[in-house]
Amino acid sequence: YLYRKTKHIMTTSCTLNEFELLDGTTTQNLFIHLTPIIICVGLLGNILTICVFIITDLKRQSVSILTIALAIVDSFVLLIPVLLVWLENILQRELTDVSPFWCRTHGFFDLTFTCCSSWLMICIAFERFCAVWFPHRHKVLFTHRKIFFLVLGICFSATIISTWFIFVVKMILKTPPANIIHASTLSLQSPLKNTSENFILSPPQQIPFDNQSLISYYKCDVDNDNLYDSMGMVSVVLNYFLPFIFVLLLNSTIIYRLCNRGIVELTSSITVTLILVCLVHLFCTLPFQCWWIYYEVPDQTGDCLWLKNKLTWRTITFTIRNINYMANFFLYSCSSVLFRDELKGLILLCLLPHERYQSYRYRRQSLYDNMQQNVSLFRLIVRRLSRTSEYPNGGPIANYVGGAGAADDHVAHF
């Protein structure tokens, strides 16, 4: 949403679109080359993260449901909003102007998925906060069932909150101003001049100046500016500012508690791993929030340089924000020995289906199933008695019912 917020703020003196303003710049080239790497690596890492937390013993941790949901939401952020923006920069055109569906939903998807990701990060930080400060009540407060319904509630709430975007944008019939048409005509009359300095709408044979309606076109634009700005402010606060404050405060208290204990194993503690994930989330999303504050500064020049600076910093902060949705897998792998061991065992199990790895997997799964199974005391006693050895050398119990013995033998029918 914030990335597209500058699409409708062209000044009266600047007739260039954003693709022409950033064409050939270092920032644009880095964005075009880094974004597909971020998308591909991020999707692969999130898929591996989901597999590790679903298949291996890490699924016994209640926080595994939150990490799985976070990986799924991050994958959707990379797959829909980030990919759509990258395709627009490659094709040098706005895909939202092609389809009314994308016009109304491109910001909705971005707002929904980023809201889910931020508030899932809050849940992870709060879960670790309770595990550190209230360890005796942690198992009661955070069961798999409760966390599952909590994730569903976050997704549902984020969807409802983000639906406002669908009602404030639509395809609008527009006609370019006369000064833009004049600039386009001058550029067409001077073929040796750099065409990137002017906004060319169409070839000369398609611009009849006597009939302005022939050059009208449909463009995805804001229909209600007041609602757009007010609800946009609310979404930015809910998606970025509030999560930033909550995650920062919770992790600060967790770090304070762990420092007082002084017995934390940095390479094996899942708390340290999740703290690192939260801190990276803070550092990656903070520049994008700062750009939004910079965007709110009113224009003092009214020329293209002001808009170009904002577009440049928007591209840089947007790329840094996207790294957050790719980095979690590497944070798990670098900071957690348990995650690396489970990942290594899962890869060996898939690539080398040897009997040793299969038996290892069966043993681990059987242990987990037995721990999850509810066995009553009576059943354990009956199972133990069923394995009691017989007495072949006589004794109080000589035969079972129906066994060999005299008819008048009292022990025969015991």
PDB file of N, CA and C in Angstrom, residues 15 54 89-90 97 105 110 126 144 155 159 239 248 257 266 287 291 324 361 367 386 404:
ATOM      1  N   THR A  15       5.752  16.282 -15.252  1.00  0.00           N
ATOM      2  CA  THR A  15       4.879  15.466 -16.110  1.00  0.00           C
ATOM      3  C   THR A  15       5.422  14.069 -16.337  1.00  0.00           C
ATOM      4  N   ILE A  54       6.548 -28.911  10.890  1.00  0.00           N
ATOM      5  CA  ILE A  54       5.396 -29.810  10.800  1.00  0.00           C
ATOM      6  C   ILE A  54       5.803 -31.264  10.975  1.00  0.00           C
ATOM      7  N   ASN A  89       7.819  -2.866 -12.621  1.00  0.00           N
ATOM      8  CA  ASN A  89       9.083  -2.210 -12.946  1.00  0.00           C
ATOM      9  C   ASN A  89       9.765  -2.862 -14.142  1.00  0.00           C
ATOM     10  N   ILE A  90       9.578  -4.148 -14.314  1.00  0.00           N
ATOM     11  CA  ILE A  90      10.150  -4.825 -15.479  1.00  0.00           C
ATOM     12  C   ILE A  90       9.416  -4.426 -16.753  1.00  0.00           C
ATOM     13  N   ASP A  97      -3.744  -0.909 -13.729  1.00  0.00           N
ATOM     14  CA  ASP A  97      -4.595  -0.251 -14.727  1.00  0.00           C
ATOM     15  C   ASP A  97      -5.160  -1.223 -15.747  1.00  0.00           C
ATOM     16  N   THR A 105      -7.797  -4.805  -5.358  1.00  0.00           N
ATOM     17  CA  THR A 105      -7.285  -5.776  -4.391  1.00  0.00           C
ATOM     18  C   THR A 105      -5.777  -5.720  -4.173  1.00  0.00           C
ATOM     19  N   ASP A 110      -1.727  -6.563   0.219  1.00  0.00           N
ATOM     20  CA  ASP A 110      -0.550  -6.069   0.919  1.00  0.00           C
ATOM     21  C   ASP A 110      -0.871  -5.726   2.369  1.00  0.00           C
ATOM     22  N   PHE A 126       5.182 -12.327  22.695  1.00  0.00           N
ATOM     23  CA  PHE A 126       4.418 -12.487  23.941  1.00  0.00           C
ATOM     24  C   PHE A 126       4.501 -13.914  24.466  1.00  0.00           C
ATOM     25  N   HIS A 144      -1.589 -25.949  21.959  1.00  0.00           N
ATOM     26  CA  HIS A 144      -1.688 -25.965  20.505  1.00  0.00           C
ATOM     27  C   HIS A 144      -3.072 -25.509  20.041  1.00  0.00           C
ATOM     28  N   CYS A 155      -5.850 -13.682  11.473  1.00  0.00           N
ATOM     29  CA  CYS A 155      -6.084 -13.645  10.018  1.00  0.00           C
ATOM     30  C   CYS A 155      -7.447 -13.057   9.689  1.00  0.00           C
ATOM     31  N   THR A 159      -8.097  -9.392   7.792  1.00  0.00           N
ATOM     32  CA  THR A 159      -8.891  -9.347   6.556  1.00  0.00           C
ATOM     33  C   THR A 159     -10.004  -8.312   6.653  1.00  0.00           C
ATOM     34  N   ASN A 239      -0.309  -1.801  11.294  1.00  0.00           N
ATOM     35  CA  ASN A 239       0.594  -2.745  10.643  1.00  0.00           C
ATOM     36  C   ASN A 239       2.058  -2.550  11.015  1.00  0.00           C
ATOM     37  N   LEU A 248       9.248  -4.448  20.504  1.00  0.00           N
ATOM     38  CA  LEU A 248      10.431  -3.873  21.137  1.00  0.00           C
ATOM     39  C   LEU A 248      10.353  -3.977  22.661  1.00  0.00           C
ATOM     40  N   ARG A 257      15.447 -10.267  31.468  1.00  0.00           N
ATOM     41  CA  ARG A 257      15.271 -11.454  32.318  1.00  0.00           C
ATOM     42  C   ARG A 257      16.371 -12.482  32.065  1.00  0.00           C
ATOM     43  N   LEU A 266      23.170 -19.984  24.225  1.00  0.00           N
ATOM     44  CA  LEU A 266      22.821 -19.187  23.049  1.00  0.00           C
ATOM     45  C   LEU A 266      22.619 -20.035  21.814  1.00  0.00           C
ATOM     46  N   PRO A 287      13.025   1.326   8.622  1.00  0.00           N
ATOM     47  CA  PRO A 287      13.259   2.302   7.538  1.00  0.00           C
ATOM     48  C   PRO A 287      12.012   2.601   6.723  1.00  0.00           C
ATOM     49  N   TRP A 291      10.310   6.244   6.087  1.00  0.00           N
ATOM     50  CA  TRP A 291       9.981   6.801   4.780  1.00  0.00           C
ATOM     51  C   TRP A 291       8.551   7.324   4.758  1.00  0.00           C
ATOM     52  N   ASN A 324      12.985  -8.867   5.282  1.00  0.00           N
ATOM     53  CA  ASN A 324      12.422  -9.439   6.506  1.00  0.00           C
ATOM     54  C   ASN A 324      11.613 -10.694   6.212  1.00  0.00           C
ATOM     55  N   ARG A 361      13.968 -42.260  12.091  1.00  0.00           N
ATOM     56  CA  ARG A 361      12.715 -41.518  11.984  1.00  0.00           C
ATOM     57  C   ARG A 361      11.589 -42.262  12.700  1.00  0.00           C
ATOM     58  N   LEU A 367       8.384 -42.375  19.706  1.00  0.00           N
ATOM     59  CA  LEU A 367       8.542 -41.739  20.998  1.00  0.00           C
ATOM     60  C   LEU A 367       7.568 -40.585  21.166  1.00  0.00           C
ATOM     61  N   SER A 386      -0.389 -58.988  32.045  1.00  0.00           N
ATOM     62  CA  SER A 386      -0.481 -59.903  30.900  1.00  0.00           C
ATOM     63  C   SER A 386       0.875 -60.454  30.510  1.00  0.00           C
ATOM     64  N   ALA A 404      -5.453 -79.648  32.158  1.00  0.00           N
ATOM     65  CA  ALA A 404      -5.444 -81.061  32.542  1.00  0.00           C
ATOM     66  C   ALA A 404      -5.481 -81.176  34.056  1.00  0.00           C
TER      67      ALA A 404
END
